[in-house]
Each structure stands twice: as C-alpha cells, then as structure tokens.
C-alpha cells in the first residue's frame, strides 16, 4: 500500500511511499474513504487489514494500525484486533477509524471470533472496536459494540463506518442481517468515547431502516456517513450485493428512529464500488458515485445539496468521455474546493483521474477544473481501493492498495499525497511494474464468491 501528501493548493504531490511489504495479503476496507485521518497535531492515522475470501483460525485475518508524523515517518505496524477462538487467532475485517475531539483514535471493524465451525465461521459476526488515547496505546481488551445471537444462521454485522460528530460523540453505522439472514438493514450507534461503551444487545433500538417497509427487498448494504454542523447524519448506501443496484440517501437527526429513505439513482451503484458522502463547513452535502445504470460506460457522478435545498441538484458528470470510471472519492477543504479522484479503463489499462471541483458558497453552480491524468502505464489486472482525506483544510493525503499482478505475491499498501498518481515503483524485485491509484474490482471474483457465501457476506 502507498500513501502520499499534497502540501498545499497548487503544489505538487510528494513521492509515493510504500508502507507495507508483501508478506501478507493486505487489504483496504470495502468503503475505503474513512480509514485515513489526521489529528490536530498533524499526526496521520491509518488502518487496514489482511486476509483472504474467508476468515477462520486456519486462514485468519488481522486489523492493523500505523501512524505518520513529520520527522518520525511511519510507525511500526500494529495488529490491534485481539480476536481469538480458543488459543487461535480468527480476526477482524474492513476497519474504519475516526479521530476523537481529544486526538484519540477510535477503530471499528467486524469480527469473526464468535462464529463457530458448524456455522462456517460466518454465523455470528459482531462489531468490535479499540481506542488509542492521544500519546497512548491500544488496549489488549477490544470493545465489543454488538452482542447479539439470533436463531437465524447468519446473524452478522458488516463493514462498520465511524465518524466524529460536532459535539465530540462518535457514530458508527453498519449493515446487519440480525432480523433476516438474507435481507440486511442499516444500524447506527452514537456514544461518548470518553465514557464506558456497553455492547448493544437490542438492535431494534438502533435500527434506522426496516426491510418490511420496502417489501423485504432489497438488502441495504455498505453505508457511508457524514455529519453536518447541526449533528444531523447524512447517509448513502447500496441496495444489493452486486453491480447496477440502487443508490439510496437519507438524512437523520441525532434522535433514534427510522430514516426517510430517498432513491437517488435506479441501478446507479455497486456493492463492490460503493458511493461516498461528505459535508462542507457550510453544511452542503456532496455525494460521489460511479454510475452503473446505463450498462455501457460508467461515469463518475457528483451530487450536491445545500442546507437550503429539499433535494439534490442536477447530477454533474465528472468525466463524460465514453470510458469506464470507478472507485471515486472526495474530500472538502475549508476554501470550498472539492478534491476528487477516480480511475478509468482504456483498452484494459486503468489509470487515475484526479481533479478538483470549485464550489461557490451556497451556489447551485459548480466549476469543473481540468482533469489531470497520469502519463505512465499501470497494471490492468488486479483490484484495489483508495481514499482521500484533508488536513487543516488544504493538505491532501491519498492512499491506495496495489498489487503486482504476479502469482504468489501479496498486495502492498502505499501512501501518497498527489492527485497525479504517476507511480513508478519496483515491487517484488520486478522493475518497471508500476502501481496506480485505483482499479475496478475483479468482476469474476464476484461469481466465485457467491456460491461460497453462507446466507450473507461482506467479501
């Protein structure tokens, strides 16, 4: 995996830095926009995981944490999920992190430690967390956020996302099959990270969608969440487990209760390429997704809604060029700029298209700056994720997962802070292989995984 930093508007990105080796199959989370954050001291916090298709004691997964600071560079890799079945490590998957108001780090993930062999290690997946206070260390005792055991064989919660609310609370959202082993709903938990956090035993108190209200279909999955200055939560998610599924949105107050669900785009999104959402300082809400609805090319689309609007404005097509674009992400700086990025496919080659949209405060107009594409060739065959975050409104950090495309070689994680994404590395001793910012998920993998799942899955 790689990471890089963009020190200021108009400045070039720094060189990509490789931050993992290839000893494990390192992964970024399914919705990879909330795994990198910067605290008020300028310390960069990063979480990721390793593992394969399944998580068992024989093929465990691990949740990791690292940080970076000026002068110190990257810290050593820490495995933070104390997930065991007997004496064996089982593991967590798909972590997310948030920085608290006191510069602590709170990491959430879903965990297989309560599953059993008779349930194929996927019959009671729970949401877990751990917290690292500022200047301290993660606890050897993980925080269990859900404690449920339904009669159905797939009582599983998946892919939690955590954000820091304006009042200092933290909010976690995830999708869960607690009430139906085939159709998932969305759930939300808000809490004070400085207080004791008891595990949820009654999920009905935290349910924000109800499958009965939509005729028991489709499953709601992979939510992303953002908070505005009033404490309201804005969510987007997918309506299914494949490609070309519906894109949904909801705005919810801090009080508990079911959300009013809005269909943003029929067949517009993808479980393996989820939508992302963020809010600006003036409470303008932005959504970015790769539109799967026409079945031909897949354009990156941006939606915007100010706090005065009752609906999202006309969609802005970020790259209407006949090519296929995937895995968008966005962030919003203090000056009203919306940096975004995605990847495109041209004759089998994937490359990144970073750009910035200038937003006039409370205006319904958006100006799209010129797209910058890399000049080098990148790998066409392996999937990857990436994300973006802001520091003090201006500095941009990017991260990505890249693989060499060679057999028996694990992916590497890198951190980079330049939207230019022309990366020329030498992974695994093979010169000139190169990496790129984001690749589309390998579609055949979905066909392989579907027969393997038991009732529900996260992949």
PDB file of N, CA and C in Angstrom, residues 124 126 146-150 155 200-202:
ATOM      1  N   UNK A 124     -22.060 -15.546  13.249  1.00  0.00           N
ATOM      2  CA  UNK A 124     -22.287 -14.560  14.317  1.00  0.00           C
ATOM      3  C   UNK A 124     -21.178 -13.510  14.282  1.00  0.00           C
ATOM      4  N   UNK A 126     -19.724  -9.982  14.680  1.00  0.00           N
ATOM      5  CA  UNK A 126     -20.078  -8.859  15.540  1.00  0.00           C
ATOM      6  C   UNK A 126     -19.210  -7.640  15.232  1.00  0.00           C
ATOM      7  N   UNK A 146     -21.489  -4.787  19.516  1.00  0.00           N
ATOM      8  CA  UNK A 146     -22.742  -5.534  19.376  1.00  0.00           C
ATOM      9  C   UNK A 146     -22.592  -6.893  20.041  1.00  0.00           C
ATOM     10  N   UNK A 147     -23.655  -7.324  20.691  1.00  0.00           N
ATOM     11  CA  UNK A 147     -23.672  -8.637  21.344  1.00  0.00           C
ATOM     12  C   UNK A 147     -25.040  -9.251  21.100  1.00  0.00           C
ATOM     13  N   UNK A 148     -25.179  -9.914  19.968  1.00  0.00           N
ATOM     14  CA  UNK A 148     -26.466 -10.453  19.551  1.00  0.00           C
ATOM     15  C   UNK A 148     -26.318 -11.922  19.190  1.00  0.00           C
ATOM     16  N   UNK A 149     -27.405 -12.649  19.302  1.00  0.00           N
ATOM     17  CA  UNK A 149     -27.406 -14.064  18.931  1.00  0.00           C
ATOM     18  C   UNK A 149     -28.826 -14.457  18.569  1.00  0.00           C
ATOM     19  N   UNK A 150     -29.169 -14.296  17.303  1.00  0.00           N
ATOM     20  CA  UNK A 150     -30.498 -14.655  16.828  1.00  0.00           C
ATOM     21  C   UNK A 150     -30.530 -16.125  16.424  1.00  0.00           C
ATOM     22  N   UNK A 155     -26.592 -14.240  11.657  1.00  0.00           N
ATOM     23  CA  UNK A 155     -26.761 -13.006  12.437  1.00  0.00           C
ATOM     24  C   UNK A 155     -25.452 -12.223  12.407  1.00  0.00           C
ATOM     25  N   UNK A 200     -24.282  -3.418  22.545  1.00  0.00           N
ATOM     26  CA  UNK A 200     -25.698  -3.425  22.202  1.00  0.00           C
ATOM     27  C   UNK A 200     -26.223  -4.855  22.261  1.00  0.00           C
ATOM     28  N   UNK A 201     -27.321  -5.052  22.960  1.00  0.00           N
ATOM     29  CA  UNK A 201     -27.971  -6.361  22.967  1.00  0.00           C
ATOM     30  C   UNK A 201     -29.326  -6.327  22.269  1.00  0.00           C
ATOM     31  N   UNK A 202     -29.904  -5.138  22.101  1.00  0.00           N
ATOM     32  CA  UNK A 202     -31.195  -4.989  21.426  1.00  0.00           C
ATOM     33  C   UNK A 202     -31.001  -4.093  20.203  1.00  0.00           C
TER      34      UNK A 202
END
